Coordinates of C-alpha atoms in Angstrom, one line a residue:
M1 CA 73.2 9.5 -60.3
K2 CA 75.8 10.3 -62.8
K3 CA 78.0 13.2 -61.7
I4 CA 78.7 15.4 -64.6
F5 CA 81.9 17.4 -64.9
K6 CA 82.5 20.4 -67.0
F7 CA 86.0 21.1 -68.3
C8 CA 87.4 24.5 -67.4
F9 CA 87.8 25.6 -71.0
L10 CA 84.6 26.4 -72.8
F11 CA 86.2 26.2 -76.2
I12 CA 86.8 22.5 -75.9
I13 CA 83.5 20.8 -76.6
S14 CA 84.3 17.3 -77.8
I15 CA 86.4 14.3 -76.9
T16 CA 88.5 12.4 -79.4
L17 CA 90.6 9.7 -77.9
N18 CA 94.1 9.5 -79.3
T19 CA 95.1 5.9 -80.1
S20 CA 98.9 6.3 -79.7
C21 CA 98.9 3.8 -76.9
A22 CA 100.2 0.3 -77.1
D23 CA 98.3 -2.3 -79.1
Y24 CA 97.3 -4.2 -76.0
L25 CA 95.6 -1.2 -74.3
D26 CA 91.8 -1.4 -74.3
I27 CA 90.6 2.1 -73.8
V28 CA 87.1 3.4 -73.1
P29 CA 85.1 3.9 -76.4
D30 CA 83.7 7.3 -77.0
D31 CA 80.1 6.1 -76.8
V32 CA 80.3 4.5 -73.4
A33 CA 82.7 6.8 -71.6
T34 CA 80.3 7.8 -68.9
L35 CA 80.7 7.7 -65.2
D36 CA 77.7 5.4 -64.7
N37 CA 79.6 2.4 -66.2
A38 CA 83.3 3.5 -66.3
F39 CA 83.9 2.6 -62.7
T40 CA 81.4 -0.1 -61.9
N41 CA 84.2 -2.7 -61.5
R42 CA 87.9 -3.4 -62.0
A43 CA 87.6 -4.2 -65.7
S44 CA 85.8 -1.1 -66.6
A45 CA 88.1 1.1 -64.4
E46 CA 91.2 -0.5 -66.1
K47 CA 89.8 0.6 -69.4
F48 CA 89.6 4.2 -68.1
L49 CA 93.2 3.8 -66.8
F50 CA 94.4 3.0 -70.3
T51 CA 92.3 5.9 -71.6
C52 CA 94.5 8.2 -69.5
Y53 CA 97.6 6.5 -71.0
S54 CA 96.2 6.9 -74.6
Y55 CA 97.0 10.6 -74.7
L56 CA 100.7 10.1 -74.4
P57 CA 102.2 11.9 -77.5
V58 CA 103.7 9.7 -80.3
V59 CA 107.4 10.2 -80.0
G60 CA 108.6 7.7 -82.7
H61 CA 106.7 9.3 -85.7
P62 CA 108.6 12.0 -87.6
W63 CA 105.5 13.9 -88.7
V64 CA 103.7 13.9 -85.3
N65 CA 106.6 14.4 -82.9
P66 CA 107.5 18.1 -83.2
A67 CA 111.0 17.4 -81.9
M68 CA 111.9 15.4 -85.0
V69 CA 111.1 17.0 -88.4
G70 CA 110.0 20.2 -86.6
G71 CA 113.6 20.9 -85.4
D72 CA 116.9 21.3 -87.4
E73 CA 118.3 17.8 -87.3
L74 CA 116.3 16.1 -90.0
W75 CA 115.4 17.1 -93.5
W76 CA 112.9 15.3 -95.8
N77 CA 112.6 14.7 -99.5
I78 CA 111.2 18.1 -100.3
D79 CA 110.1 16.8 -103.7
Q80 CA 107.5 14.6 -101.9
T81 CA 104.7 17.2 -101.8
S82 CA 102.7 15.2 -99.3
F83 CA 105.6 15.5 -96.8
N84 CA 105.6 19.3 -97.2
S85 CA 102.0 19.5 -96.0
M86 CA 102.7 17.5 -92.8
N87 CA 102.2 19.6 -89.7
A88 CA 105.8 19.1 -88.4
S89 CA 107.3 20.1 -91.7
Q90 CA 105.1 23.2 -91.8
I91 CA 106.7 24.2 -88.5
A92 CA 110.2 23.5 -89.8
L93 CA 109.5 25.6 -92.9
G94 CA 108.5 28.6 -90.7
Y95 CA 104.8 28.5 -91.2
Q96 CA 103.6 28.2 -87.6
N97 CA 100.8 30.6 -86.9
S98 CA 98.2 31.7 -84.4
N99 CA 95.1 31.4 -86.5
D100 CA 95.2 27.6 -86.6
P101 CA 98.6 26.4 -85.1
Y102 CA 100.3 23.2 -86.3
L103 CA 100.6 20.4 -83.9
N104 CA 98.3 22.2 -81.5
F105 CA 98.6 20.4 -78.2
W106 CA 96.6 23.1 -76.4
D107 CA 93.3 22.5 -78.3
G108 CA 94.1 19.2 -79.9
R109 CA 94.2 20.2 -83.5
N110 CA 96.5 19.5 -86.5
N111 CA 97.9 16.2 -85.1
G112 CA 98.3 17.7 -81.6
T113 CA 97.2 15.5 -78.7
Q114 CA 94.4 17.1 -76.6
M115 CA 96.4 17.6 -73.5
F116 CA 93.8 19.5 -71.5
I117 CA 91.3 16.8 -72.3
A118 CA 93.9 14.3 -71.1
I119 CA 94.3 16.2 -67.8
R120 CA 90.5 16.3 -67.5
D121 CA 90.2 12.5 -67.9
C122 CA 93.0 12.0 -65.4
N123 CA 91.0 14.0 -62.9
I124 CA 87.9 12.0 -63.6
F125 CA 89.8 8.8 -63.0
L126 CA 91.3 10.1 -59.7
E127 CA 87.9 11.3 -58.4
N128 CA 86.2 8.0 -59.1
I129 CA 88.7 5.2 -58.7
H130 CA 87.4 4.6 -55.2
K131 CA 84.2 3.1 -56.6
P132 CA 85.1 -0.3 -57.9
V133 CA 84.6 -2.8 -55.1
D134 CA 86.5 -5.6 -56.7
L135 CA 89.7 -3.6 -57.0
E136 CA 92.5 -4.6 -54.5
N137 CA 93.9 -1.6 -52.5
Y138 CA 97.5 -2.2 -53.6
E139 CA 96.4 -2.1 -57.2
R140 CA 94.2 0.9 -56.7
E141 CA 97.2 2.8 -55.1
R142 CA 99.4 1.9 -58.1
W143 CA 96.8 3.1 -60.6
I144 CA 96.3 6.3 -58.7
A145 CA 100.1 6.8 -58.8
E146 CA 100.3 6.1 -62.5
V147 CA 97.5 8.5 -63.4
T148 CA 98.8 11.2 -61.1
F149 CA 102.1 11.0 -62.8
L150 CA 100.4 11.2 -66.2
K151 CA 98.6 14.3 -65.1
A152 CA 101.9 15.8 -64.1
Y153 CA 103.6 14.8 -67.4
Y154 CA 100.8 16.3 -69.5
H155 CA 101.3 19.6 -67.6
F156 CA 105.1 19.3 -68.3
Y157 CA 104.6 18.6 -72.0
L158 CA 102.4 21.7 -72.3
M159 CA 104.9 23.8 -70.4
R160 CA 107.8 22.8 -72.6
L161 CA 105.9 24.1 -75.7
Y162 CA 103.9 27.0 -74.3
G163 CA 105.6 28.1 -71.1
P164 CA 103.1 29.3 -68.5
I165 CA 99.9 27.2 -68.6
P166 CA 96.8 27.0 -66.4
I167 CA 97.2 24.5 -63.6
I168 CA 94.3 22.1 -63.7
R169 CA 94.1 20.8 -60.1
E170 CA 90.6 19.4 -60.4
N171 CA 87.7 19.6 -62.9
L172 CA 85.0 22.2 -62.4
P173 CA 81.4 21.1 -61.8
V174 CA 78.7 22.1 -64.2
S175 CA 77.6 24.7 -61.7
A176 CA 80.8 26.6 -62.0
S177 CA 80.4 30.3 -62.7
V178 CA 81.7 32.1 -65.8
D179 CA 84.5 33.7 -63.8
E180 CA 85.6 30.2 -62.5
V181 CA 85.8 28.8 -66.0
R182 CA 87.8 31.6 -67.4
V183 CA 91.1 30.6 -65.9
Y184 CA 94.4 32.4 -66.1
R185 CA 97.8 31.0 -67.1
D186 CA 100.0 30.2 -64.1
P187 CA 103.7 31.3 -63.9
V188 CA 106.1 28.7 -65.0
D189 CA 107.7 28.4 -61.5
D190 CA 104.2 27.6 -60.1
V191 CA 103.6 25.0 -62.8
V192 CA 107.0 23.4 -62.0
D193 CA 106.2 23.3 -58.3
Y194 CA 102.9 21.7 -59.0
I195 CA 104.3 19.0 -61.3
V196 CA 107.0 18.2 -58.7
E197 CA 104.4 18.1 -56.0
L198 CA 102.3 15.6 -57.9
I199 CA 105.3 13.3 -58.7
D200 CA 106.6 13.5 -55.1
G201 CA 103.2 12.5 -53.8
V202 CA 103.1 9.2 -55.7
K203 CA 106.6 8.2 -56.6
D204 CA 106.8 5.6 -53.8
D205 CA 103.6 3.9 -54.9
L206 CA 105.1 3.0 -58.3
P207 CA 107.0 -0.2 -58.9
D208 CA 110.7 -0.1 -59.7
Q209 CA 110.1 -2.3 -62.7
I210 CA 107.2 -3.6 -64.7
E211 CA 106.4 -7.3 -64.3
S212 CA 106.0 -8.1 -68.0
T213 CA 106.9 -6.4 -71.3
I214 CA 103.9 -8.3 -72.8
T215 CA 101.2 -7.1 -70.4
D216 CA 102.7 -4.0 -68.8
A217 CA 104.8 -2.4 -71.6
G218 CA 104.8 1.4 -71.3
R219 CA 103.4 1.5 -67.8
I220 CA 104.9 4.1 -65.5
T221 CA 107.5 3.1 -63.0
R222 CA 109.3 4.8 -60.1
P223 CA 112.5 5.4 -62.2
I224 CA 110.3 7.0 -64.9
A225 CA 108.7 9.4 -62.4
L226 CA 112.1 10.3 -60.8
A227 CA 113.8 10.9 -64.1
T228 CA 110.9 13.0 -65.4
K229 CA 111.1 15.1 -62.2
A230 CA 114.8 15.6 -62.9
E231 CA 114.1 16.8 -66.4
V232 CA 111.3 19.2 -65.1
L233 CA 113.7 20.8 -62.7
A234 CA 116.4 21.1 -65.3
W235 CA 114.0 22.9 -67.5
A236 CA 113.1 25.3 -64.6
A237 CA 116.8 26.0 -64.1
S238 CA 117.7 26.5 -67.7
P239 CA 118.0 30.0 -69.4
L240 CA 114.7 29.9 -71.2
F241 CA 112.7 29.9 -67.9
N242 CA 115.4 31.0 -65.4
G243 CA 116.2 34.7 -65.5
N244 CA 115.2 35.4 -69.1
P245 CA 115.2 39.1 -69.7
D246 CA 113.3 38.7 -73.0
Y247 CA 110.1 38.0 -71.0
L248 CA 110.3 41.1 -68.8
N249 CA 106.9 42.3 -70.1
F250 CA 105.3 38.9 -70.3
K251 CA 102.6 39.3 -67.7
D252 CA 98.9 38.3 -67.5
K253 CA 96.0 40.7 -67.3
R254 CA 96.4 40.9 -63.6
G255 CA 100.0 42.0 -63.9
V256 CA 101.4 38.7 -62.8
Q257 CA 105.0 37.9 -64.2
L258 CA 104.7 34.6 -66.0
I259 CA 108.4 33.8 -66.5
S260 CA 111.2 34.8 -64.1
T261 CA 113.6 37.4 -65.3
E262 CA 116.1 37.1 -62.5
K263 CA 118.4 34.1 -62.5
D264 CA 118.2 31.9 -59.4
I265 CA 121.1 29.5 -58.9
K266 CA 119.0 27.7 -56.3
K267 CA 117.0 26.2 -59.2
W268 CA 120.1 24.5 -60.4
E269 CA 120.9 23.3 -56.9
R270 CA 117.4 21.8 -56.7
A271 CA 117.9 20.1 -60.0
V272 CA 121.2 18.6 -58.9
E273 CA 119.5 17.0 -55.9
A274 CA 116.7 15.6 -58.0
I275 CA 119.0 14.3 -60.8
K276 CA 121.4 12.7 -58.3
Y277 CA 118.5 10.9 -56.6
A278 CA 117.0 9.8 -60.0
V279 CA 120.4 8.4 -61.2
E280 CA 120.9 6.5 -57.9
E281 CA 117.4 5.1 -57.9
C282 CA 117.4 4.2 -61.6
E283 CA 120.6 2.3 -61.2
A284 CA 119.3 0.6 -58.1
A285 CA 116.3 -0.6 -60.1
G286 CA 118.6 -2.1 -62.7
H287 CA 119.0 0.6 -65.3
G288 CA 122.4 1.3 -66.8
F289 CA 124.2 1.1 -70.1
Y290 CA 122.9 -1.3 -72.7
E291 CA 124.9 -4.5 -72.8
Y292 CA 125.3 -6.0 -76.3
I293 CA 126.1 -9.7 -76.6
P294 CA 127.5 -10.4 -80.1
P295 CA 126.0 -13.5 -81.9
R296 CA 129.4 -14.3 -83.3
Q297 CA 133.0 -13.1 -83.0
M298 CA 133.5 -9.6 -84.5
S299 CA 135.9 -6.7 -84.3
E300 CA 135.8 -4.3 -81.4
E301 CA 134.9 -1.5 -83.8
T302 CA 131.8 -3.3 -85.1
E303 CA 130.7 -4.5 -81.7
L304 CA 130.8 -1.0 -80.4
K305 CA 128.6 0.2 -83.3
F306 CA 126.0 -2.4 -82.5
K307 CA 126.2 -1.5 -78.8
L308 CA 125.7 2.2 -79.4
R309 CA 122.9 1.6 -81.9
G310 CA 121.2 -1.0 -79.8
A311 CA 121.0 1.4 -76.8
V312 CA 118.2 3.1 -78.8
T313 CA 116.8 0.3 -81.0
E314 CA 116.9 -2.8 -78.8
K315 CA 113.4 -3.2 -77.4
F316 CA 113.0 -2.6 -73.6
N317 CA 116.8 -2.7 -72.9
K318 CA 117.9 -1.6 -69.5
E319 CA 119.3 1.7 -70.7
I320 CA 115.9 3.0 -71.7
V321 CA 114.3 4.3 -68.5
W322 CA 111.1 5.3 -70.3
P323 CA 110.3 3.3 -73.4
S324 CA 107.5 4.4 -75.7
T325 CA 105.1 1.7 -77.1
G326 CA 104.2 3.5 -80.3
D327 CA 104.8 2.0 -83.7
V328 CA 108.2 2.9 -85.3
S329 CA 107.8 1.1 -88.6
V330 CA 107.0 4.3 -90.5
L331 CA 110.1 6.0 -89.0
Q332 CA 112.3 3.0 -89.9
L333 CA 110.9 2.9 -93.5
Y334 CA 111.7 6.6 -94.1
A335 CA 115.2 6.1 -92.5
M336 CA 116.1 2.8 -94.3
P337 CA 118.4 3.1 -97.2
H338 CA 118.0 1.1 -100.4
L339 CA 120.6 -1.6 -100.1
E340 CA 119.7 -3.7 -103.1
L341 CA 117.6 -3.0 -106.2
G342 CA 113.9 -3.3 -105.5
N343 CA 114.3 -3.9 -101.8
L344 CA 111.9 -1.1 -100.7
G345 CA 109.9 -0.5 -103.8
N346 CA 109.5 3.3 -104.2
K347 CA 109.8 4.0 -100.5
G348 CA 112.6 4.5 -98.0
S349 CA 115.4 7.0 -97.7
E350 CA 113.0 9.9 -97.5
L351 CA 114.5 11.3 -94.3
G352 CA 118.1 12.3 -93.7
A353 CA 120.3 14.2 -91.3
T354 CA 121.6 17.6 -92.3
L355 CA 125.3 18.2 -93.0
K356 CA 125.7 20.1 -89.8
I357 CA 124.7 17.1 -87.8
A358 CA 127.5 15.1 -89.5
E359 CA 129.9 17.9 -88.6
Q360 CA 128.9 18.1 -84.9
F361 CA 130.4 14.6 -84.1
Y362 CA 133.9 14.5 -82.7
T363 CA 137.0 13.2 -84.4
K364 CA 138.4 9.9 -83.4
N365 CA 140.3 11.8 -80.7
G366 CA 137.1 12.8 -79.0
I367 CA 137.2 16.6 -79.7
P368 CA 135.3 18.8 -82.2
I369 CA 136.5 18.7 -85.8
D370 CA 137.5 22.4 -85.7
E371 CA 139.5 22.0 -82.5
D372 CA 141.6 18.9 -83.4
P373 CA 145.0 19.9 -84.9
E374 CA 145.4 16.3 -86.3
W375 CA 142.3 16.6 -88.4
N376 CA 142.2 18.6 -91.6
Y377 CA 139.1 20.8 -91.0
Q378 CA 139.7 23.1 -94.0
E379 CA 139.6 20.1 -96.4
R380 CA 136.6 18.3 -94.8
Y381 CA 134.6 18.6 -98.0
G382 CA 137.3 17.1 -100.2
T383 CA 137.5 13.3 -100.9
Q384 CA 139.8 10.4 -100.5
V385 CA 140.0 6.7 -101.1
A386 CA 139.5 4.4 -98.1
D387 CA 142.3 2.0 -97.3
G388 CA 142.3 -1.1 -95.1
K389 CA 142.6 0.7 -91.8
H390 CA 139.1 2.1 -92.3
M391 CA 137.5 -1.2 -93.3
F392 CA 135.1 -1.4 -90.4
Y393 CA 133.6 2.0 -91.3
I394 CA 134.1 2.6 -95.1
K395 CA 134.3 0.2 -98.0
T396 CA 137.9 -0.4 -98.8
G397 CA 139.0 1.1 -102.2
E398 CA 135.9 3.4 -102.4
T399 CA 135.9 7.2 -102.4
T400 CA 134.0 9.3 -99.9
A401 CA 134.2 12.7 -98.3
N402 CA 137.1 13.5 -95.9
L403 CA 134.3 14.4 -93.5
N404 CA 133.6 10.7 -93.1
F405 CA 137.1 9.7 -92.1
D406 CA 138.7 9.4 -88.7
R407 CA 135.5 10.2 -86.7
E408 CA 134.4 9.0 -83.4
P409 CA 132.4 5.7 -83.1
R410 CA 129.1 7.4 -82.5
F411 CA 129.4 9.0 -85.9
Y412 CA 129.5 5.6 -87.6
A413 CA 126.8 4.2 -85.3
T414 CA 124.4 7.1 -85.9
L415 CA 124.8 8.0 -89.6
G416 CA 124.9 6.2 -92.8
F417 CA 126.7 7.8 -95.8
D418 CA 127.9 7.1 -99.3
R419 CA 130.4 4.2 -99.3
G420 CA 129.9 3.7 -95.6
I421 CA 129.3 0.3 -94.0
F422 CA 125.7 -0.5 -93.1
E423 CA 125.6 -3.2 -90.5
G424 CA 122.7 -5.7 -90.1
A425 CA 119.7 -5.6 -92.5
G426 CA 119.7 -9.4 -92.7
K427 CA 123.5 -9.8 -92.8
T428 CA 125.5 -11.0 -89.8
S429 CA 129.1 -11.3 -91.0
E430 CA 131.4 -8.3 -91.2
I431 CA 132.9 -9.5 -94.4
D432 CA 129.4 -9.5 -96.0
F433 CA 127.9 -6.3 -94.6
Y434 CA 126.2 -3.9 -97.1
Y435 CA 127.8 -0.7 -98.0
L436 CA 125.9 2.4 -99.1
Q437 CA 125.9 3.6 -102.7
A438 CA 124.1 6.9 -102.7
R439 CA 125.1 8.7 -105.9
K440 CA 122.6 9.3 -108.7
S441 CA 121.5 6.1 -110.5
E442 CA 123.1 3.9 -107.9
I443 CA 121.1 1.5 -105.6
G444 CA 120.7 4.0 -102.8
G445 CA 120.8 7.2 -104.8
F446 CA 118.6 9.5 -106.7
R447 CA 115.9 7.5 -108.7
G448 CA 113.5 10.4 -109.5
S449 CA 112.3 13.6 -108.0
G450 CA 110.0 11.8 -105.5
E451 CA 112.5 9.2 -104.5
H452 CA 115.9 10.0 -103.1
I453 CA 117.9 10.6 -99.9
P454 CA 117.5 14.3 -99.2
T455 CA 120.9 15.2 -97.7
G456 CA 123.3 12.3 -98.2
Y457 CA 123.3 11.2 -94.5
F458 CA 121.1 8.3 -93.6
L459 CA 119.5 7.8 -90.1
K460 CA 121.2 4.5 -89.3
K461 CA 120.7 4.9 -85.5
L462 CA 116.9 4.8 -86.0
V463 CA 116.9 1.5 -87.9
N464 CA 117.0 -1.6 -85.8
A465 CA 119.9 -3.8 -86.9
E466 CA 117.4 -6.7 -87.3
T467 CA 115.1 -4.8 -89.6
V468 CA 115.3 -6.8 -92.8
T469 CA 115.5 -5.3 -96.2
G470 CA 114.4 -7.1 -99.3
T471 CA 116.7 -8.5 -102.0
A472 CA 117.1 -7.9 -105.6
T473 CA 114.5 -10.6 -106.3
T474 CA 112.1 -9.9 -103.5
T475 CA 110.4 -6.8 -102.1
T476 CA 110.1 -8.2 -98.6
Y477 CA 110.7 -5.5 -96.0
S478 CA 110.2 -6.3 -92.3
A479 CA 110.7 -3.6 -89.6
K480 CA 111.8 -4.9 -86.2
R481 CA 109.8 -3.1 -83.6
Y482 CA 111.5 -1.3 -80.8
S483 CA 110.6 1.0 -77.9
F484 CA 111.6 4.5 -79.0
P485 CA 113.3 6.1 -75.9
I486 CA 111.7 9.0 -74.1
I487 CA 114.3 9.0 -71.4
R488 CA 117.6 7.2 -71.6
M489 CA 120.3 6.7 -68.9
S490 CA 123.0 8.3 -70.9
G491 CA 120.9 11.4 -71.2
L492 CA 120.3 11.4 -67.5
Y493 CA 124.0 11.1 -66.8
L494 CA 124.7 14.1 -69.1
L495 CA 121.9 16.1 -67.4
Y496 CA 123.6 15.5 -64.1
A497 CA 127.0 16.7 -65.5
E498 CA 125.2 19.8 -66.8
A499 CA 123.5 20.6 -63.6
L500 CA 126.7 20.1 -61.5
N501 CA 128.6 22.4 -63.8
E502 CA 126.1 25.1 -63.3
V503 CA 126.4 25.1 -59.5
K504 CA 130.2 25.0 -59.5
S505 CA 132.2 28.1 -60.4
V506 CA 135.0 25.8 -61.6
P507 CA 134.4 22.3 -63.0
D508 CA 135.8 19.4 -60.9
E509 CA 136.0 15.7 -60.9
D510 CA 132.2 15.3 -60.1
V511 CA 131.4 17.1 -63.3
Y512 CA 133.9 15.2 -65.4
K513 CA 132.8 11.8 -63.9
W514 CA 129.4 11.8 -65.5
I515 CA 130.3 13.1 -68.9
D516 CA 133.3 10.8 -69.0
K517 CA 131.1 7.9 -68.1
V518 CA 129.1 8.5 -71.4
R519 CA 132.3 9.2 -73.4
N520 CA 134.0 6.0 -72.2
R521 CA 131.1 3.9 -73.3
A522 CA 131.4 5.5 -76.7
G523 CA 135.0 4.5 -76.9
L524 CA 136.5 8.0 -76.1
K525 CA 138.9 9.2 -73.4
G526 CA 137.8 11.7 -70.8
V527 CA 137.3 15.4 -71.5
V528 CA 140.4 16.7 -69.8
E529 CA 142.7 14.2 -71.5
S530 CA 141.1 14.7 -74.9
W531 CA 141.1 18.5 -74.8
S532 CA 144.7 18.5 -73.7
K533 CA 145.5 17.6 -77.3
S534 CA 143.2 20.2 -78.8
T535 CA 143.7 23.8 -79.9
N536 CA 141.8 24.8 -76.7
P537 CA 143.4 22.7 -73.9
N538 CA 141.9 24.8 -71.1
K539 CA 138.3 24.6 -72.3
P540 CA 137.2 21.9 -69.8
K541 CA 138.7 23.9 -66.9
T542 CA 136.2 26.8 -67.0
Q543 CA 132.5 26.7 -66.3
E544 CA 131.7 28.3 -69.6
G545 CA 134.0 26.0 -71.6
M546 CA 132.6 23.0 -69.8
R547 CA 129.1 24.1 -70.5
E548 CA 129.8 24.2 -74.2
I549 CA 131.4 20.8 -74.1
I550 CA 128.4 19.2 -72.2
H551 CA 126.0 20.8 -74.6
Q552 CA 127.8 19.3 -77.6
E553 CA 128.1 16.0 -75.8
R554 CA 124.3 15.9 -75.4
L555 CA 123.7 16.9 -79.0
I556 CA 125.9 14.0 -80.1
E557 CA 124.9 11.3 -77.7
L558 CA 121.1 11.9 -78.1
A559 CA 121.3 12.8 -81.8
L560 CA 118.1 11.9 -83.8
E561 CA 116.2 11.0 -80.7
G562 CA 114.1 14.2 -80.5
Q563 CA 116.0 15.7 -77.6
R564 CA 117.9 18.4 -79.5
F565 CA 114.7 20.3 -80.3
Y566 CA 114.0 20.7 -76.6
D567 CA 117.6 21.2 -75.5
L568 CA 118.4 24.0 -77.9
R569 CA 115.2 25.8 -76.8
R570 CA 115.8 25.5 -73.0
W571 CA 119.4 26.6 -73.5
K572 CA 118.2 29.6 -75.6
K573 CA 120.4 28.5 -78.5
A574 CA 117.6 27.9 -81.0
L575 CA 118.0 31.3 -82.6
E576 CA 121.6 30.4 -83.5
Y577 CA 121.0 26.8 -84.7
F578 CA 117.6 26.8 -86.2
N579 CA 118.3 29.7 -88.6
E580 CA 121.2 28.0 -90.3
P581 CA 120.8 26.8 -93.9
V582 CA 119.8 23.2 -94.6
Q583 CA 122.8 21.7 -96.4
G584 CA 123.9 18.3 -97.7
W585 CA 125.6 16.6 -100.6
D586 CA 124.2 17.0 -104.1
Y587 CA 122.0 13.9 -104.4
R588 CA 121.8 14.6 -108.2
G589 CA 125.5 14.1 -108.6
E590 CA 126.5 11.0 -110.5
T591 CA 130.3 11.3 -110.1
V592 CA 132.5 11.8 -107.1
D593 CA 133.1 15.5 -107.9
T594 CA 129.4 16.3 -108.6
Y595 CA 128.0 14.3 -105.7
Y596 CA 130.4 15.7 -103.1
T597 CA 129.4 19.3 -103.6
V598 CA 127.9 21.1 -100.6
T599 CA 124.4 22.0 -101.7
T600 CA 122.0 24.3 -99.9
Y601 CA 118.4 23.0 -99.9
M602 CA 117.0 25.8 -97.9
N603 CA 118.8 29.1 -97.3
T604 CA 117.1 30.0 -94.0
R605 CA 114.8 28.3 -91.6
V606 CA 112.7 31.0 -90.0
F607 CA 113.0 30.9 -86.2
T608 CA 112.5 34.1 -84.2
M609 CA 112.2 35.0 -80.5
K610 CA 108.5 34.3 -80.6
D611 CA 109.1 30.7 -81.7
Y612 CA 110.6 29.7 -78.3
L613 CA 107.0 29.5 -77.1
W614 CA 104.3 28.2 -79.3
P615 CA 101.2 30.3 -80.1
L616 CA 97.7 29.9 -78.6
K617 CA 95.0 29.8 -81.2
V618 CA 93.3 33.2 -81.6
S619 CA 89.8 31.8 -81.1
T620 CA 91.0 30.3 -77.8
L621 CA 91.9 33.7 -76.6
I622 CA 88.5 35.1 -77.6
N623 CA 86.7 32.4 -75.8
N624 CA 88.7 33.0 -72.6
S625 CA 89.6 36.6 -72.3
N626 CA 91.7 36.0 -69.2
L627 CA 94.3 34.2 -71.3
V628 CA 97.2 36.1 -72.8
Q629 CA 99.0 35.3 -76.0
N630 CA 102.7 34.3 -76.0
P631 CA 105.1 37.2 -76.9
G632 CA 105.4 37.9 -80.6
W633 CA 102.3 36.2 -81.7

């Protein structure tokens, strides 16, 4: 007889499967997802397995991933009215609300994945996977481990957005009482412990690597589980959830404190241990920096740009610990600049990086632009003509902003800009690469109110070098698919440096080792040597100074990848960063002087204390009176 389960939230009454999973995944259709036939044999159980995977949020789509357009890194063509109504852009514009929240991952509305439904389906799977008789035990154990991890990750995803959430250990039967159904939110520390418990219980039943990128792409591995555990514990140790006095009065209706208000250094110590183990095991499983093999001889400068860009856009490369399998063609189209007349029709160049993102990258000396005495910070908005020594970055003889000269390699691998070199896009020779022409009436510039680059800085890092643009005589545009990174090794290395710095009163070689590892790959010298030539030479020698350096290093290394949105929140820096004006060059400018004018496209982006945690829908609180709203909403 079919056993019927009742989800613990009465306000969720329907199931809508999210189809963000990989193309090959065959999930259980809505009309046959019953326990009578979902676990009759291996084939049907596998479909339910992929159903559990199907709830993974789409990370490579700018309007669905809150960490892209919803943060402060990217700005869109505001003249495109359809973009302004997208859920992520509504959040960026300060319109988040509690009546019908945008990107609602709690209830599954407004492009938000139904996370509690996802957890419910994971529980159904775990409670029934013993039934198929034709399923080998080794495979059953792996599937159980995968779904247990997914259940843990869905809890983590909710925690990052909402803070304290109800822990759903198991589904409630239809006979559950009203009091059992009306659950409470659990303290963040308890949620963290539960997530870690789930991952620890199954990590050794997961493979170190997938067998095939064709049949197993996106499947959970042991490195993914360990790296995720490391991130969970880093969140638990960070200022948002570790000793946050702003949440002193954040308690449930029983008086239970939901977020700790006293800082506990042991949380960082616990994170250090987990990150160290994750790094060691990831490397043992073959993960490390992406290795680029040039198809032909090229300069060291150009090769390094391909290497840095490929670490993100080369499909399933070894640097990506957790690759997503969602489609990134839309993201690439919005990021792709017009390189020849007619090559993208009336699309492309609709997303850009804000001016402050261009300013956050280091100078060629590996230090911030306002701390390098050799770099003219006061004249950064002026212009100059590029000579031959900049030929690998800027078109010789062309004029561009001083801000674009003498910057670190990651600046040129991440951002495209007016008169900057744009590698790839169908061209393989350095002497024949495209260069960007972004002023009004030019190939890549303003063509009309609904068609223009919004800030002057293109998202080169998010465009695979093999994505082919059309020519002046064709409109062919072919986006090269890649696996958008959820977790990358360079991010894990920097997380290790961050955690080590927090447990040491004075930074030492252990701290420097991991950040320098990332810097060296980016063509920079170590922090101590680099800052010795800065206006603040002792900055790396104090915990506070090193913390600031590590934070900026993460913002640079992981720029445009959806990490900044979460980092600034867990560091409690979002109030400072998210309320800055949106600025860029004047895309309506036709001459050097008129184009290179700093223009403010939005004076203030409204982010207040309440925005650190997203709101629960008002009707959800009515349906379950034991839930409390997040502070400020």
